[in-house]
JSON list of C-alpha atoms in Angstrom, two decimals:
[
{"chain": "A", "resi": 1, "resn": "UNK", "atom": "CA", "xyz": [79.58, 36.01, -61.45]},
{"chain": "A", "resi": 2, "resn": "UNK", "atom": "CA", "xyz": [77.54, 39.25, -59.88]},
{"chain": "A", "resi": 3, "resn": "UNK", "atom": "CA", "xyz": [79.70, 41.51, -58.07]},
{"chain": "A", "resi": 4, "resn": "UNK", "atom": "CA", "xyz": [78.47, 43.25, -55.00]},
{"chain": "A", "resi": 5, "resn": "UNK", "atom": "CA", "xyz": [77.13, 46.72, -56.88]},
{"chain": "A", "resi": 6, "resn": "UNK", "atom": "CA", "xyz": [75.16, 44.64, -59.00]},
{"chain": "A", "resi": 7, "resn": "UNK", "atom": "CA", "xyz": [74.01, 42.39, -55.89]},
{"chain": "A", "resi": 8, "resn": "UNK", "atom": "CA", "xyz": [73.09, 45.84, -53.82]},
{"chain": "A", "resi": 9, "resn": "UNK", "atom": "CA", "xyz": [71.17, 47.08, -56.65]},
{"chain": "A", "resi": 10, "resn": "UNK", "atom": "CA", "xyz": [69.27, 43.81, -57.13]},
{"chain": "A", "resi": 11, "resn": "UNK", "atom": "CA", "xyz": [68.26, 43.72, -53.68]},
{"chain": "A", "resi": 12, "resn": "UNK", "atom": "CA", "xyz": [67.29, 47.27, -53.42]},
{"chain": "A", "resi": 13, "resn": "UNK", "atom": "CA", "xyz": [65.06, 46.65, -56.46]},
{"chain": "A", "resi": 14, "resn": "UNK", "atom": "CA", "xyz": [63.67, 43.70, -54.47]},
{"chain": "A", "resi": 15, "resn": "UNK", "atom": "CA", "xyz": [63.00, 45.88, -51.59]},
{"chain": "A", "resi": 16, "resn": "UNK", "atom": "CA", "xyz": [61.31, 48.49, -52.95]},
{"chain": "A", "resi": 17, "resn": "UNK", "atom": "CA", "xyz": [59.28, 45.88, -54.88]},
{"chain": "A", "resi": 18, "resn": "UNK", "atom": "CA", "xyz": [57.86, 44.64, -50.79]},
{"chain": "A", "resi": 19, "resn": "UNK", "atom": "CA", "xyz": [57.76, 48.62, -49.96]},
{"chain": "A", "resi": 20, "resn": "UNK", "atom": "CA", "xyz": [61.18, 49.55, -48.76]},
{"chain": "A", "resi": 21, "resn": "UNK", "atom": "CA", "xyz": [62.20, 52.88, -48.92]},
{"chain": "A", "resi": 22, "resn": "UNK", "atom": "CA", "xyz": [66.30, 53.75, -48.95]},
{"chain": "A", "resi": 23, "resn": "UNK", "atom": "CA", "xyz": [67.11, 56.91, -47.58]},
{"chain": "A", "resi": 24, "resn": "UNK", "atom": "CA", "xyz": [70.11, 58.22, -45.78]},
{"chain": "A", "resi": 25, "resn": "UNK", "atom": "CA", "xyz": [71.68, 58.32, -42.08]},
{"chain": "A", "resi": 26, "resn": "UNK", "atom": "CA", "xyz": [71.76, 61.79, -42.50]},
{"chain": "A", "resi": 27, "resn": "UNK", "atom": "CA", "xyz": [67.51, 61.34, -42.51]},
{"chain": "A", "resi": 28, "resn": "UNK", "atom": "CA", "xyz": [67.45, 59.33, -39.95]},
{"chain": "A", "resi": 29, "resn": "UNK", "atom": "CA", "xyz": [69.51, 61.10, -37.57]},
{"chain": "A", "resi": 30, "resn": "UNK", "atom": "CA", "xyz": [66.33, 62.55, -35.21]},
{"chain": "A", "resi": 31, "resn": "UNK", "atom": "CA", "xyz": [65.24, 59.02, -34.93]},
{"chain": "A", "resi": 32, "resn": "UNK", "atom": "CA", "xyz": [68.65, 58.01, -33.13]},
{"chain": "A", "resi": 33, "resn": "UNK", "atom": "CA", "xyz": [69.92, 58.27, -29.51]},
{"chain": "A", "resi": 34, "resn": "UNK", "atom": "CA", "xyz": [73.29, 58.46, -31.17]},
{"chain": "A", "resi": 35, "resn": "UNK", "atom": "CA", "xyz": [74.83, 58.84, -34.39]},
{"chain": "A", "resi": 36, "resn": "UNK", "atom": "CA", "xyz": [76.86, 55.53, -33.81]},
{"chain": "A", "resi": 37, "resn": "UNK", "atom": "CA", "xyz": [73.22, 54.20, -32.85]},
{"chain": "A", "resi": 38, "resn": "UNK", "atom": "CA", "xyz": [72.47, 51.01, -35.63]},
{"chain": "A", "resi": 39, "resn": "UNK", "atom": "CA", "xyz": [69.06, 50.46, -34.88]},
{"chain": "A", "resi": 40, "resn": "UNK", "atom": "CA", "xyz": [66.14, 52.28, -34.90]},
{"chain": "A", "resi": 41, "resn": "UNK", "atom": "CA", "xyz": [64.49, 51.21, -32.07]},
{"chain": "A", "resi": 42, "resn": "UNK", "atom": "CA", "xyz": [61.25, 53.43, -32.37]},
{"chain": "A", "resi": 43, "resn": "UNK", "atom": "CA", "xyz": [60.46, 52.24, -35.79]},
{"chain": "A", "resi": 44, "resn": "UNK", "atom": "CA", "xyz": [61.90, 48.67, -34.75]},
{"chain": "A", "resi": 45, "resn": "UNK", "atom": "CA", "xyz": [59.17, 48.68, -32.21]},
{"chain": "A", "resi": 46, "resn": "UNK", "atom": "CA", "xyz": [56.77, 49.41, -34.04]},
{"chain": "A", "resi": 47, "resn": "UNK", "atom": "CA", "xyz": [57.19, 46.52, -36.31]},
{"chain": "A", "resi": 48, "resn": "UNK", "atom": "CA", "xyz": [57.15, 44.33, -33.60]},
{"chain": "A", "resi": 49, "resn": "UNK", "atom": "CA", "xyz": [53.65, 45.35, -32.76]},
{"chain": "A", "resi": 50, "resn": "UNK", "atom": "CA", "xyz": [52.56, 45.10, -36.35]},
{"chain": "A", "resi": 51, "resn": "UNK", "atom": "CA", "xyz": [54.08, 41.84, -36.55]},
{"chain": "A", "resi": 52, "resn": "UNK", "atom": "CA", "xyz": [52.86, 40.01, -33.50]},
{"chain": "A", "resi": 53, "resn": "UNK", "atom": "CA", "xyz": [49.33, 41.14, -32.44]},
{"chain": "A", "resi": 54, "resn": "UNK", "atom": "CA", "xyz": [47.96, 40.13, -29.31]},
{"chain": "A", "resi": 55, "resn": "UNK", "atom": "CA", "xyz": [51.51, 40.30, -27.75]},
{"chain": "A", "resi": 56, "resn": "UNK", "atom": "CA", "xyz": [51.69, 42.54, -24.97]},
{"chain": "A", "resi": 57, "resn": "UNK", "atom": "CA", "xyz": [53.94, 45.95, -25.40]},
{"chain": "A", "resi": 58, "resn": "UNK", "atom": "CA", "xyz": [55.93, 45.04, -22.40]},
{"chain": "A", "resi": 59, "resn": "UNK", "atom": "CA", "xyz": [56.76, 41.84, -23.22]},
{"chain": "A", "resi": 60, "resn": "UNK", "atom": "CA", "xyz": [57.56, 42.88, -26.96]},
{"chain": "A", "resi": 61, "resn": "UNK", "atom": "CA", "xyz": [59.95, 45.78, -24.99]},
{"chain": "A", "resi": 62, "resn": "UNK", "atom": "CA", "xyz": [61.59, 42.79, -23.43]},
{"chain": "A", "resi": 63, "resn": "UNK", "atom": "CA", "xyz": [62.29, 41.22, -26.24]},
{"chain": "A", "resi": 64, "resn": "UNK", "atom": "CA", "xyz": [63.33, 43.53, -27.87]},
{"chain": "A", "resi": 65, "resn": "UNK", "atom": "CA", "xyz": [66.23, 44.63, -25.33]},
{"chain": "A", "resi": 66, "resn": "UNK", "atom": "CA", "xyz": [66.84, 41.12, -25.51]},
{"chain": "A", "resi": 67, "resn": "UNK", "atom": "CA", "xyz": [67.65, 40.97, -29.28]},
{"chain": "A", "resi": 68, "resn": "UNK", "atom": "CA", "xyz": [69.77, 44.35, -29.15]},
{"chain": "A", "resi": 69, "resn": "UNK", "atom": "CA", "xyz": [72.06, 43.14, -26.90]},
{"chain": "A", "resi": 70, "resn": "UNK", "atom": "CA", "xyz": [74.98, 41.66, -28.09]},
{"chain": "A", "resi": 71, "resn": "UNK", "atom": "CA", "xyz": [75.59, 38.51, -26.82]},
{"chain": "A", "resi": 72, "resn": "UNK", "atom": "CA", "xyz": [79.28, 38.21, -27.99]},
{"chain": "A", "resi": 73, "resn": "UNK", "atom": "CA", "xyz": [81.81, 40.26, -28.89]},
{"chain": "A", "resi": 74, "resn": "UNK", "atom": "CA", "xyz": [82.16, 38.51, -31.95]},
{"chain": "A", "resi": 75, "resn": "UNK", "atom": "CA", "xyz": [80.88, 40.49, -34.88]},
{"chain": "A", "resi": 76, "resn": "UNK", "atom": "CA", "xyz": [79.88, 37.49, -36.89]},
{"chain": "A", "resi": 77, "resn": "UNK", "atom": "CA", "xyz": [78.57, 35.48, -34.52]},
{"chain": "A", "resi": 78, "resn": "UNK", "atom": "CA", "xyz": [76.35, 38.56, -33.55]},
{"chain": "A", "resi": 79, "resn": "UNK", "atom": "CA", "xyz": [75.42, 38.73, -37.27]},
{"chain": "A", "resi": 80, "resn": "UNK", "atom": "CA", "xyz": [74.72, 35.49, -37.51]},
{"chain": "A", "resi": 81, "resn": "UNK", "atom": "CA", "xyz": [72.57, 35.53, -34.46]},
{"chain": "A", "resi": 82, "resn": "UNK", "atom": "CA", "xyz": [70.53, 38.29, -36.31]},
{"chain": "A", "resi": 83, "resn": "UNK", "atom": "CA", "xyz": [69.98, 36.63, -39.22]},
{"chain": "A", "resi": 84, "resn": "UNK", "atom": "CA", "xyz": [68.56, 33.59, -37.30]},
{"chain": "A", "resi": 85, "resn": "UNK", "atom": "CA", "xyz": [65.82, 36.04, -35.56]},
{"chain": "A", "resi": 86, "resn": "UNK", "atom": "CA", "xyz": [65.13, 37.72, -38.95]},
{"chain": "A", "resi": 87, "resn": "UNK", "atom": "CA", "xyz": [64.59, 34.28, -40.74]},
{"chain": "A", "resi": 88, "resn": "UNK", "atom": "CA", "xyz": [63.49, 32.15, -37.66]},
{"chain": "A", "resi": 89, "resn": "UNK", "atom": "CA", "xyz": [61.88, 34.59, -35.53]},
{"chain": "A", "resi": 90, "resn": "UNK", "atom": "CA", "xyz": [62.77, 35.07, -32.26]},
{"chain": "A", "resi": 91, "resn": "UNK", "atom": "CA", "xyz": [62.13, 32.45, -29.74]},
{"chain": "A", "resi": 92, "resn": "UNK", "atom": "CA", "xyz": [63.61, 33.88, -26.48]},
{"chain": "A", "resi": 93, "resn": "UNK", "atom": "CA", "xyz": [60.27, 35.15, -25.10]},
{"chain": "A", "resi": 94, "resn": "UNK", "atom": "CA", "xyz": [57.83, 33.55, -22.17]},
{"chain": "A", "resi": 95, "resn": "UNK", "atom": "CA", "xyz": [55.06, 35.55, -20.63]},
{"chain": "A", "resi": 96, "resn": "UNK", "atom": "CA", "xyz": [52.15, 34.44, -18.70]},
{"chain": "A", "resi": 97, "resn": "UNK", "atom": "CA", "xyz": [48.63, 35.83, -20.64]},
{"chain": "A", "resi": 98, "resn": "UNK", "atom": "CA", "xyz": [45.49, 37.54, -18.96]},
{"chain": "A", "resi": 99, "resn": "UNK", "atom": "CA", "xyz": [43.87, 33.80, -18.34]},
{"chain": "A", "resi": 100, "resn": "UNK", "atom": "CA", "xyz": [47.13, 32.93, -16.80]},
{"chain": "A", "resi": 101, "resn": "UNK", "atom": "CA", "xyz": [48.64, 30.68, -19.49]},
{"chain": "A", "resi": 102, "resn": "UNK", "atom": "CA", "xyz": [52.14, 30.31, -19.75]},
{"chain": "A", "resi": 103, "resn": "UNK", "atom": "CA", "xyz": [52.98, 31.81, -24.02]},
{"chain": "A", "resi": 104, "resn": "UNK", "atom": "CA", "xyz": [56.52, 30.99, -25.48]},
{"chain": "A", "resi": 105, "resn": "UNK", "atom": "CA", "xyz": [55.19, 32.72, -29.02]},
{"chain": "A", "resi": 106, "resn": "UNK", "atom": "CA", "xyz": [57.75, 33.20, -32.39]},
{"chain": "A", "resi": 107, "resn": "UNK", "atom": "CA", "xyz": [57.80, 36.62, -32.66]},
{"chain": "A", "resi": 108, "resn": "UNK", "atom": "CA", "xyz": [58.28, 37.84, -36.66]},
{"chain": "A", "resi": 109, "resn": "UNK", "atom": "CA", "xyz": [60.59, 40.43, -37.19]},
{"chain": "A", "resi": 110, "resn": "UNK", "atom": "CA", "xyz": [60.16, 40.99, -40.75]},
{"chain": "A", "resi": 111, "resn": "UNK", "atom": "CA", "xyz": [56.81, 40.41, -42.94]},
{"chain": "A", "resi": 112, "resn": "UNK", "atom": "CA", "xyz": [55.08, 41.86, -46.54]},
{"chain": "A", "resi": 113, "resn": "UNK", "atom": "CA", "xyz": [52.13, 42.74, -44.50]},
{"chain": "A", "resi": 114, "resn": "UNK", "atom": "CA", "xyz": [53.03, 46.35, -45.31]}
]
């Protein structure tokens, strides 16, 4: 049986193998509104727009808001909602395009796309 060190360091190997970088909260801290902040919402952002071209910014900023706020206060139901958006995408968005059409895209919050 793998205990959890030996899990953590597998999947840190795993990450850095798809271009992850660890670092520390301490690192991060300018990139937070506060130091209880989870999320890094600049970078987060910015995957989004990597990750779903021809989406518009606002729309990706409203789904985005969406996704960050908790829907429970259930801690594992939250988590669990998380993991569905990281593995599933997210689903929760509806715009109407420049020639007027109605979208309802998958957005991709994760990818090896670099």
């Amino acid at each position: 049986m793998i205990n959890e060190a030996e899990w953590e360091s597998a999947f840190l190997d795993w990450l850095g193998e798809v271009g992850w970088q660890p670092t520390t909260g301490a690192a991060t801290e300018p990139e937070r509104a506060t130091a209880s902040d989870l999320v890094l919402r600049e970078r987060f952002f910015t995957a989004l727009l990597r990750l779903n071209p021809g989406i518009p910014d606002e729309s990706l900023k409203q789904a985005m808001a969406d996704m960050l706020t908790p829907a429970s206060q259930d801690a594992q139901a939250e988590n669990a909602r998380f993991h569905t958006f990281l593995t599933d995408g997210y689903r929760g968005l509806t715009y109407v395009d420049a020639s007027g059409i109605e979208q309802t895209p998958t957005l991709r919050l994760i990818g090896r796309d670099g």
